Amino acid sequence: MNMPDKIVIIHGFLSTPRHHWFRWLKEQLEKQGTQVILPSMPSPRAPCPDRWLSHLKACVPAPSRRTWFIAHSLGCITLMRYLASLGEGVSVGGAMLVAGFAEPVAGFPELDRFTLEQIDYGRLKKSVGRLVALRSLNDEVVPPDLTQTLSRSLSAELYSFPAAGHFREQDGFIQFPALLDMLNDYRYVTE
């Protein structure tokens, strides 16, 4: 069984690679022999869309069909902008969007700049082998309807968790075995 060349995990607003389930997932994947990139996105307390996109491009300059992405919350919209910016003929294995959104989130006006620029969903879908969205039905940060709308725009498979909050440490997510299992199932099927 061939392993993907790399998996990229992108954190969100007010977060770092040390928070939530990110480090745990990285360690689990590395135990499987997978290269993992877990970038520290710039200024997570005062994020700038262009700086986040530039940083992601610098961290992953040459993705391939053997590259998978996992993003959380604000990391999702950054990832979508990145994927939509890939050149013709460049494609990746897949993307898993946890509590993603592509429109303004009530109570977080500082993030509106991330949603101003329309995402070219058609181009994005052409560059990604498999798109999966995960939402929690009791998410009080990103309303679950926003993730559902995003999954429809992307024609992504949508998985709903009944009580996962925003998939953060304070919601009990220092590990995320269900995500690891899904990722392993998907990436081996698409090889």
GROMACS .gro file of N, CA and C in nm, residues 2-158:
model
  471
    2ASN      N    1   0.074   0.209  -0.098
    2ASN     CA    2   0.154   0.331  -0.106
    2ASN      C    3   0.096   0.439  -0.017
    3MET      N    4   0.184   0.515   0.046
    3MET     CA    5   0.141   0.624   0.133
    3MET      C    6   0.148   0.754   0.053
    4PRO      N    7   0.064   0.850   0.085
    4PRO     CA    8   0.078   0.980   0.022
    4PRO      C    9   0.213   1.042   0.057
    5ASP      N   10   0.264   1.124  -0.031
    5ASP     CA   11   0.390   1.192  -0.004
    5ASP      C   12   0.379   1.278   0.120
    6LYS      N   13   0.268   1.350   0.131
    6LYS     CA   14   0.256   1.439   0.247
    6LYS      C   15   0.110   1.471   0.278
    7ILE      N   16   0.092   1.506   0.405
    7ILE     CA   17  -0.037   1.555   0.452
    7ILE      C   18  -0.011   1.688   0.520
    8VAL      N   19  -0.092   1.787   0.486
    8VAL     CA   20  -0.077   1.922   0.539
    8VAL      C   21  -0.196   1.950   0.630
    9ILE      N   22  -0.168   1.994   0.753
    9ILE     CA   23  -0.272   2.026   0.851
    9ILE      C   24  -0.268   2.176   0.877
   10ILE      N   25  -0.379   2.244   0.857
   10ILE     CA   26  -0.383   2.391   0.868
   10ILE      C   27  -0.477   2.431   0.981
   11HIS      N   28  -0.421   2.499   1.079
   11HIS     CA   29  -0.501   2.543   1.194
   11HIS      C   30  -0.581   2.668   1.159
   12GLY      N   31  -0.661   2.714   1.254
   12GLY     CA   32  -0.747   2.829   1.231
   12GLY      C   33  -0.717   2.948   1.320
   13PHE      N   34  -0.814   3.035   1.331
   13PHE     CA   35  -0.809   3.160   1.407
   13PHE      C   36  -0.782   3.132   1.554
   14LEU      N   37  -0.699   3.216   1.616
   14LEU     CA   38  -0.666   3.206   1.758
   14LEU      C   39  -0.604   3.072   1.795
   15SER      N   40  -0.541   3.008   1.701
   15SER     CA   41  -0.489   2.874   1.723
   15SER      C   42  -0.344   2.864   1.677
   16THR      N   43  -0.280   2.754   1.712
   16THR     CA   44  -0.144   2.724   1.668
   16THR      C   45  -0.136   2.573   1.645
   17PRO      N   46  -0.025   2.525   1.591
   17PRO     CA   47  -0.009   2.380   1.575
   17PRO      C   48  -0.013   2.303   1.707
   18ARG      N   49   0.006   2.369   1.818
   18ARG     CA   50   0.006   2.302   1.949
   18ARG      C   51  -0.135   2.281   2.004
   19HIS      N   52  -0.234   2.345   1.945
   19HIS     CA   53  -0.370   2.338   1.999
   19HIS      C   54  -0.450   2.219   1.945
   20HIS      N   55  -0.556   2.190   2.020
   20HIS     CA   56  -0.661   2.097   1.978
   20HIS      C   57  -0.603   1.959   1.943
   21TRP      N   58  -0.637   1.905   1.828
   21TRP     CA   59  -0.598   1.770   1.786
   21TRP      C   60  -0.488   1.770   1.681
   22PHE      N   61  -0.435   1.886   1.648
   22PHE     CA   62  -0.340   1.896   1.536
   22PHE      C   63  -0.212   1.816   1.561
   23ARG      N   64  -0.150   1.837   1.675
   23ARG     CA   65  -0.024   1.767   1.705
   23ARG      C   66  -0.049   1.616   1.716
   24TRP      N   67  -0.158   1.577   1.780
   24TRP     CA   68  -0.191   1.435   1.791
   24TRP      C   69  -0.203   1.372   1.653
   25LEU      N   70  -0.276   1.437   1.562
   25LEU     CA   71  -0.294   1.382   1.428
   25LEU      C   72  -0.160   1.372   1.356
   26LYS      N   73  -0.078   1.474   1.369
   26LYS     CA   74   0.056   1.471   1.308
   26LYS      C   75   0.135   1.350   1.357
   27GLU      N   76   0.135   1.328   1.487
   27GLU     CA   77   0.209   1.215   1.545
   27GLU      C   78   0.156   1.081   1.495
   28GLN      N   79   0.024   1.068   1.487
   28GLN     CA   80  -0.035   0.942   1.439
   28GLN      C   81   0.003   0.916   1.294
   29LEU      N   82  -0.001   1.018   1.212
   29LEU     CA   83   0.034   1.002   1.071
   29LEU      C   84   0.182   0.973   1.053
   30GLU      N   85   0.266   1.037   1.131
   30GLU     CA   86   0.409   1.010   1.123
   30GLU      C   87   0.440   0.866   1.164
   31LYS      N   88   0.367   0.813   1.260
   31LYS     CA   89   0.384   0.672   1.298
   31LYS      C   90   0.354   0.579   1.181
   32GLN      N   91   0.268   0.624   1.090
   32GLN     CA   92   0.233   0.545   0.971
   32GLN      C   93   0.335   0.566   0.859
   33GLY      N   94   0.434   0.651   0.884
   33GLY     CA   95   0.537   0.676   0.783
   33GLY      C   96   0.505   0.789   0.687
   34THR      N   97   0.408   0.870   0.721
   34THR     CA   98   0.366   0.980   0.634
   34THR      C   99   0.438   1.108   0.672
   35GLN      N  100   0.482   1.183   0.571
   35GLN     CA  101   0.538   1.316   0.597
   35GLN      C  102   0.423   1.411   0.626
   36VAL      N  103   0.435   1.489   0.733
   36VAL     CA  104   0.328   1.581   0.772
   36VAL      C  105   0.384   1.722   0.782
   37ILE      N  106   0.313   1.816   0.722
   37ILE     CA  107   0.346   1.958   0.733
   37ILE      C  108   0.236   2.021   0.818
   38LEU      N  109   0.277   2.085   0.926
   38LEU     CA  110   0.182   2.151   1.018
   38LEU      C  111   0.232   2.294   1.038
   39PRO      N  112   0.203   2.382   0.940
   39PRO     CA  113   0.257   2.518   0.948
   39PRO      C  114   0.194   2.601   1.059
   40SER      N  115   0.273   2.690   1.112
   40SER     CA  116   0.225   2.788   1.208
   40SER      C  117   0.184   2.911   1.127
   41MET      N  118   0.055   2.930   1.113
   41MET     CA  119   0.005   3.040   1.029
   41MET      C  120   0.035   3.173   1.098
   42PRO      N  121   0.070   3.275   1.019
   42PRO     CA  122   0.113   3.403   1.077
   42PRO      C  123   0.001   3.479   1.148
   43SER      N  124   0.036   3.537   1.260
   43SER     CA  125  -0.055   3.624   1.338
   43SER      C  126  -0.194   3.563   1.354
   44PRO      N  127  -0.206   3.448   1.419
   44PRO     CA  128  -0.338   3.385   1.430
   44PRO      C  129  -0.440   3.464   1.512
   45ARG      N  130  -0.394   3.564   1.587
   45ARG     CA  131  -0.487   3.648   1.663
   45ARG      C  132  -0.536   3.768   1.581
   46ALA      N  133  -0.461   3.801   1.476
   46ALA     CA  134  -0.499   3.910   1.385
   46ALA      C  135  -0.464   3.867   1.243
   47PRO      N  136  -0.533   3.765   1.193
   47PRO     CA  137  -0.495   3.706   1.065
   47PRO      C  138  -0.525   3.795   0.944
   48CYS      N  139  -0.440   3.782   0.844
   48CYS     CA  140  -0.455   3.856   0.718
   48CYS      C  141  -0.466   3.752   0.606
   49PRO      N  142  -0.570   3.759   0.524
   49PRO     CA  143  -0.589   3.658   0.419
   49PRO      C  144  -0.469   3.641   0.327
   50ASP      N  145  -0.411   3.752   0.281
   50ASP     CA  146  -0.299   3.742   0.188
   50ASP      C  147  -0.176   3.682   0.253
   51ARG      N  148  -0.152   3.718   0.378
   51ARG     CA  149  -0.036   3.661   0.449
   51ARG      C  150  -0.055   3.512   0.474
   52TRP      N  151  -0.176   3.472   0.508
   52TRP     CA  152  -0.201   3.329   0.530
   52TRP      C  153  -0.186   3.251   0.400
   53LEU      N  154  -0.239   3.304   0.291
   53LEU     CA  155  -0.228   3.235   0.162
   53LEU      C  156  -0.082   3.227   0.119
   54SER      N  157  -0.008   3.336   0.130
   54SER     CA  158   0.134   3.336   0.092
   54SER      C  159   0.212   3.236   0.176
   55HIS      N  160   0.182   3.231   0.304
   55HIS     CA  161   0.253   3.139   0.393
   55HIS      C  162   0.225   2.994   0.354
   56LEU      N  163   0.100   2.963   0.324
   56LEU     CA  164   0.066   2.826   0.284
   56LEU      C  165   0.135   2.790   0.152
   57LYS      N  166   0.138   2.883   0.059
   57LYS     CA  167   0.208   2.858  -0.068
   57LYS      C  168   0.357   2.833  -0.046
   58ALA      N  169   0.417   2.906   0.047
   58ALA     CA  170   0.559   2.886   0.078
   58ALA      C  171   0.583   2.751   0.145
   59CYS      N  172   0.490   2.708   0.228
   59CYS     CA  173   0.504   2.579   0.299
   59CYS      C  174   0.478   2.459   0.208
   60VAL      N  175   0.392   2.478   0.108
   60VAL     CA  176   0.356   2.369   0.017
   60VAL      C  177   0.365   2.422  -0.126
   61PRO      N  178   0.489   2.439  -0.176
   61PRO     CA  179   0.505   2.500  -0.308
   61PRO      C  180   0.471   2.408  -0.425
   62ALA      N  181   0.478   2.277  -0.404
   62ALA     CA  182   0.458   2.184  -0.515
   62ALA      C  183   0.371   2.065  -0.472
   63PRO      N  184   0.241   2.086  -0.455
   63PRO     CA  185   0.155   1.974  -0.417
   63PRO      C  186   0.137   1.877  -0.534
   64SER      N  187   0.093   1.757  -0.501
   64SER     CA  188   0.070   1.657  -0.605
   64SER      C  189  -0.053   1.574  -0.569
   65ARG      N  190  -0.085   1.478  -0.653
   65ARG     CA  191  -0.198   1.389  -0.626
   65ARG      C  192  -0.175   1.309  -0.499
   66ARG      N  193  -0.052   1.308  -0.451
   66ARG     CA  194  -0.018   1.235  -0.329
   66ARG      C  195  -0.010   1.329  -0.209
   67THR      N  196  -0.071   1.446  -0.223
   67THR     CA  197  -0.079   1.542  -0.113
   67THR      C  198  -0.225   1.553  -0.069
   68TRP      N  199  -0.247   1.543   0.061
   68TRP     CA  200  -0.379   1.561   0.119
   68TRP      C  201  -0.373   1.677   0.217
   69PHE      N  202  -0.484   1.747   0.230
   69PHE     CA  203  -0.493   1.861   0.321
   69PHE      C  204  -0.605   1.839   0.422
   70ILE      N  205  -0.579   1.884   0.544
   70ILE     CA  206  -0.681   1.886   0.649
   70ILE      C  207  -0.678   2.026   0.707
   71ALA      N  208  -0.792   2.092   0.710
   71ALA     CA  209  -0.797   2.229   0.761
   71ALA      C  210  -0.909   2.242   0.862
   72HIS      N  211  -0.889   2.334   0.956
   72HIS     CA  212  -0.989   2.359   1.060
   72HIS      C  213  -1.032   2.505   1.056
   73SER      N  214  -1.162   2.528   1.052
   73SER     CA  215  -1.221   2.660   1.068
   73SER      C  216  -1.164   2.762   0.969
   74LEU      N  217  -1.097   2.865   1.016
   74LEU     CA  218  -1.041   2.966   0.926
   74LEU      C  219  -0.937   2.906   0.832
   75GLY      N  220  -0.872   2.800   0.874
   75GLY     CA  221  -0.777   2.732   0.786
   75GLY      C  222  -0.844   2.679   0.660
   76CYS      N  223  -0.974   2.649   0.668
   76CYS     CA  224  -1.046   2.594   0.553
   76CYS      C  225  -1.056   2.695   0.439
   77ILE      N  226  -1.092   2.818   0.470
   77ILE     CA  227  -1.107   2.917   0.364
   77ILE      C  228  -0.971   2.953   0.304
   78THR      N  229  -0.868   2.951   0.386
   78THR     CA  230  -0.732   2.972   0.334
   78THR      C  231  -0.695   2.858   0.240
   79LEU      N  232  -0.725   2.736   0.281
   79LEU     CA  233  -0.697   2.621   0.196
   79LEU      C  234  -0.774   2.630   0.065
   80MET      N  235  -0.900   2.669   0.069
   80MET     CA  236  -0.978   2.678  -0.054
   80MET      C  237  -0.919   2.781  -0.149
   81ARG      N  238  -0.875   2.894  -0.097
   81ARG     CA  239  -0.811   2.994  -0.182
   81ARG      C  240  -0.682   2.938  -0.243
   82TYR      N  241  -0.608   2.863  -0.163
   82TYR     CA  242  -0.485   2.800  -0.211
   82TYR      C  243  -0.516   2.701  -0.325
   83LEU      N  244  -0.612   2.613  -0.302
   83LEU     CA  245  -0.646   2.512  -0.402
   83LEU      C  246  -0.699   2.575  -0.531
   84ALA      N  247  -0.777   2.682  -0.518
   84ALA     CA  248  -0.830   2.750  -0.636
   84ALA      C  249  -0.720   2.823  -0.712
   85SER      N  250  -0.606   2.847  -0.647
   85SER     CA  251  -0.496   2.918  -0.713
   85SER      C  252  -0.397   2.826  -0.781
   86LEU      N  253  -0.415   2.695  -0.769
   86LEU     CA  254  -0.321   2.601  -0.830
   86LEU      C  255  -0.324   2.614  -0.981
   87GLY      N  256  -0.210   2.597  -1.042
   87GLY     CA  257  -0.200   2.609  -1.187
   87GLY      C  258  -0.273   2.497  -1.259
   88GLU      N  259  -0.296   2.518  -1.387
   88GLU     CA  260  -0.361   2.417  -1.470
   88GLU      C  261  -0.281   2.288  -1.464
   89GLY      N  262  -0.351   2.178  -1.453
   89GLY     CA  263  -0.286   2.048  -1.451
   89GLY      C  264  -0.232   2.005  -1.315
   90VAL      N  265  -0.238   2.094  -1.215
   90VAL     CA  266  -0.192   2.059  -1.081
   90VAL      C  267  -0.314   2.014  -1.001
   91SER      N  268  -0.302   1.897  -0.939
   91SER     CA  269  -0.413   1.850  -0.857
   91SER      C  270  -0.360   1.779  -0.734
   92VAL      N  271  -0.444   1.773  -0.632
   92VAL     CA  272  -0.407   1.710  -0.505
   92VAL      C  273  -0.503   1.593  -0.478
   93GLY      N  274  -0.462   1.506  -0.386
   93GLY     CA  275  -0.542   1.389  -0.356
   93GLY      C  276  -0.675   1.420  -0.292
   94GLY      N  277  -0.674   1.511  -0.195
   94GLY     CA  278  -0.799   1.542  -0.129
   94GLY      C  279  -0.786   1.649  -0.024
   95ALA      N  280  -0.901   1.693   0.025
   95ALA     CA  281  -0.906   1.795   0.130
   95ALA      C  282  -1.021   1.761   0.223
   96MET      N  283  -0.991   1.770   0.352
   96MET     CA  284  -1.091   1.750   0.455
   96MET      C  285  -1.106   1.880   0.531
   97LEU      N  286  -1.227   1.936   0.529
   97LEU     CA  287  -1.255   2.067   0.586
   97LEU      C  288  -1.338   2.050   0.713
   98VAL      N  289  -1.277   2.083   0.826
   98VAL     CA  290  -1.341   2.065   0.956
   98VAL      C  291  -1.396   2.200   1.003
   99ALA      N  292  -1.527   2.210   1.018
   99ALA     CA  293  -1.593   2.335   1.061
   99ALA      C  294  -1.558   2.451   0.967
  100GLY      N  295  -1.565   2.422   0.838
  100GLY     CA  296  -1.531   2.523   0.738
  100GLY      C  297  -1.646   2.617   0.708
  101PHE      N  298  -1.609   2.729   0.647
  101PHE     CA  299  -1.708   2.829   0.607
  101PHE      C  300  -1.649   2.911   0.494
  102ALA      N  301  -1.737   2.979   0.418
  102ALA     CA  302  -1.692   3.065   0.310
  102ALA      C  303  -1.773   3.193   0.304
  103GLU      N  304  -1.843   3.223   0.412
  103GLU     CA  305  -1.920   3.347   0.422
  103GLU      C  306  -1.902   3.402   0.563
  104PRO      N  307  -1.935   3.528   0.585
  104PRO     CA  308  -1.912   3.587   0.718
  104PRO      C  309  -1.974   3.505   0.831
  105VAL      N  310  -1.901   3.500   0.941
  105VAL     CA  311  -1.945   3.429   1.061
  105VAL      C  312  -1.987   3.533   1.164
  106ALA      N  313  -2.111   3.525   1.209
  106ALA     CA  314  -2.163   3.621   1.308
  106ALA      C  315  -2.074   3.622   1.432
  107GLY      N  316  -2.044   3.742   1.478
  107GLY     CA  317  -1.963   3.757   1.598
  107GLY      C  318  -1.814   3.764   1.572
  108PHE      N  319  -1.772   3.748   1.446
  108PHE     CA  320  -1.630   3.751   1.412
  108PHE      C  321  -1.604   3.844   1.293
  109PRO      N  322  -1.634   3.974   1.308
  109PRO     CA  323  -1.615   4.066   1.195
  109PRO      C  324  -1.470   4.074   1.150
  110GLU      N  325  -1.375   4.043   1.239
  110GLU     CA  326  -1.234   4.049   1.203
  110GLU      C  327  -1.197   3.943   1.098
  111LEU      N  328  -1.285   3.848   1.075
  111LEU     CA  329  -1.258   3.745   0.975
  111LEU      C  330  -1.328   3.772   0.842
  112ASP      N  331  -1.408   3.877   0.836
  112ASP     CA  332  -1.483   3.906   0.713
  112ASP      C  333  -1.392   3.923   0.592
  113ARG      N  334  -1.271   3.974   0.613
  113ARG     CA  335  -1.178   3.993   0.500
  113ARG      C  336  -1.148   3.861   0.428
  114PHE      N  337  -1.155   3.751   0.500
  114PHE     CA  338  -1.129   3.621   0.439
  114PHE      C  339  -1.241   3.579   0.345
  115THR      N  340  -1.360   3.633   0.366
  115THR     CA  341  -1.476   3.590   0.286
  115THR      C  342  -1.512   3.689   0.175
  116LEU      N  343  -1.441   3.800   0.165
  116LEU     CA  344  -1.475   3.901   0.065
  116LEU      C  345  -1.450   3.853  -0.078
  117GLU      N  346  -1.340   3.785  -0.098
  117GLU     CA  347  -1.303   3.740  -0.232
  117GLU      C  348  -1.376   3.609  -0.263
  118GLN      N  349  -1.450   3.609  -0.374
  118GLN     CA  350  -1.521   3.487  -0.414
  118GLN      C  351  -1.421   3.377  -0.448
  119ILE      N  352  -1.453   3.258  -0.409
  119ILE     CA  353  -1.369   3.142  -0.441
  119ILE      C  354  -1.421   3.080  -0.570
  120ASP      N  355  -1.331   3.046  -0.659
  120ASP     CA  356  -1.367   2.980  -0.784
  120ASP      C  357  -1.387   2.831  -0.755
  121TYR      N  358  -1.510   2.796  -0.718
  121TYR     CA  359  -1.538   2.657  -0.679
  121TYR      C  360  -1.516   2.560  -0.795
  122GLY      N  361  -1.547   2.603  -0.917
  122GLY     CA  362  -1.526   2.515  -1.032
  122GLY      C  363  -1.380   2.478  -1.048
  123ARG      N  364  -1.296   2.575  -1.039
  123ARG     CA  365  -1.151   2.549  -1.052
  123ARG      C  366  -1.101   2.466  -0.933
  124LEU      N  367  -1.148   2.501  -0.815
  124LEU     CA  368  -1.108   2.428  -0.695
  124LEU      C  369  -1.145   2.280  -0.708
  125LYS      N  370  -1.268   2.252  -0.749
  125LYS     CA  371  -1.312   2.112  -0.759
  125LYS      C  372  -1.229   2.034  -0.861
  126LYS      N  373  -1.184   2.100  -0.966
  126LYS     CA  374  -1.101   2.032  -1.067
  126LYS      C  375  -0.963   1.996  -1.012
  127SER      N  376  -0.919   2.068  -0.910
  127SER     CA  377  -0.783   2.046  -0.859
  127SER      C  378  -0.777   1.950  -0.741
  128VAL      N  379  -0.891   1.898  -0.697
  128VAL     CA  380  -0.894   1.813  -0.577
  128VAL      C  381  -0.964   1.681  -0.608
  129GLY      N  382  -0.897   1.571  -0.577
  129GLY     CA  383  -0.956   1.440  -0.603
  129GLY      C  384  -1.080   1.412  -0.519
  130ARG      N  385  -1.071   1.443  -0.391
  130ARG     CA  386  -1.184   1.415  -0.301
  130ARG      C  387  -1.200   1.530  -0.203
  131LEU      N  388  -1.323   1.575  -0.185
  131LEU     CA  389  -1.355   1.683  -0.091
  131LEU      C  390  -1.451   1.632   0.014
  132VAL      N  391  -1.415   1.655   0.140
  132VAL     CA  392  -1.495   1.608   0.253
  132VAL      C  393  -1.511   1.723   0.351
  133ALA      N  394  -1.632   1.745   0.400
  133ALA     CA  395  -1.658   1.848   0.501
  133ALA      C  396  -1.711   1.780   0.627
  134LEU      N  397  -1.666   1.830   0.741
  134LEU     CA  398  -1.712   1.780   0.871
  134LEU      C  399  -1.769   1.896   0.950
  135ARG      N  400  -1.884   1.875   1.011
  135ARG     CA  401  -1.944   1.979   1.093
  135ARG      C  402  -1.997   1.918   1.221
  136SER      N  403  -2.015   2.003   1.320
  136SER     CA  404  -2.078   1.962   1.445
  136SER      C  405  -2.212   2.032   1.453
  137LEU      N  406  -2.313   1.959   1.489
  137LEU     CA  407  -2.448   2.017   1.496
  137LEU      C  408  -2.465   2.112   1.613
  138ASN      N  409  -2.370   2.113   1.707
  138ASN     CA  410  -2.378   2.208   1.818
  138ASN      C  411  -2.260   2.305   1.818
  139ASP      N  412  -2.205   2.332   1.700
  139ASP     CA  413  -2.094   2.426   1.687
  139ASP      C  414  -2.145   2.567   1.714
  140GLU      N  415  -2.092   2.632   1.818
  140GLU     CA  416  -2.134   2.767   1.853
  140GLU      C  417  -2.041   2.873   1.795
  141VAL      N  418  -1.938   2.832   1.724
  141VAL     CA  419  -1.845   2.926   1.661
  141VAL      C  420  -1.882   2.943   1.514
  142VAL      N  421  -1.876   2.833   1.439
  142VAL     CA  422  -1.917   2.832   1.299
  142VAL      C  423  -2.050   2.756   1.292
  143PRO      N  424  -2.158   2.827   1.267
  143PRO     CA  425  -2.287   2.759   1.261
  143PRO      C  426  -2.284   2.642   1.161
  144PRO      N  427  -2.340   2.529   1.199
  144PRO     CA  428  -2.335   2.412   1.111
  144PRO      C  429  -2.394   2.436   0.973
  145ASP      N  430  -2.489   2.528   0.962
  145ASP     CA  431  -2.546   2.559   0.830
  145ASP      C  432  -2.442   2.618   0.736
  146LEU      N  433  -2.345   2.692   0.789
  146LEU     CA  434  -2.240   2.748   0.704
  146LEU      C  435  -2.153   2.637   0.645
  147THR      N  436  -2.123   2.536   0.725
  147THR     CA  437  -2.044   2.424   0.675
  147THR      C  438  -2.125   2.343   0.574
  148GLN      N  439  -2.253   2.329   0.598
  148GLN     CA  440  -2.338   2.258   0.502
  148GLN      C  441  -2.344   2.334   0.369
  149THR      N  442  -2.360   2.466   0.375
  149THR     CA  443  -2.361   2.547   0.252
  149THR      C  444  -2.230   2.531   0.177
  150LEU      N  445  -2.120   2.534   0.251
  150LEU     CA  446  -1.989   2.516   0.189
  150LEU      C  447  -1.979   2.379   0.122
  151SER      N  448  -2.024   2.275   0.190
  151SER     CA  449  -2.014   2.141   0.131
  151SER      C  450  -2.097   2.131   0.002
  152ARG      N  451  -2.210   2.198  -0.001
  152ARG     CA  452  -2.291   2.198  -0.124
  152ARG      C  453  -2.219   2.272  -0.236
  153SER      N  454  -2.160   2.386  -0.204
  153SER     CA  455  -2.087   2.463  -0.306
  153SER      C  456  -1.973   2.383  -0.365
  154LEU      N  457  -1.913   2.298  -0.284
  154LEU     CA  458  -1.799   2.218  -0.327
  154LEU      C  459  -1.838   2.080  -0.379
  155SER      N  460  -1.966   2.044  -0.368
  155SER     CA  461  -2.010   1.907  -0.395
  155SER      C  462  -1.929   1.809  -0.310
  156ALA      N  463  -1.903   1.848  -0.186
  156ALA     CA  464  -1.823   1.766  -0.094
  156ALA      C  465  -1.913   1.673  -0.015
  157GLU      N  466  -1.857   1.561   0.025
  157GLU     CA  467  -1.928   1.473   0.117
  157GLU      C  468  -1.935   1.543   0.252
  158LEU      N  469  -2.048   1.536   0.318
  158LEU     CA  470  -2.067   1.605   0.445
  158LEU      C  471  -2.092   1.503   0.556
   0.00000   0.00000   0.00000
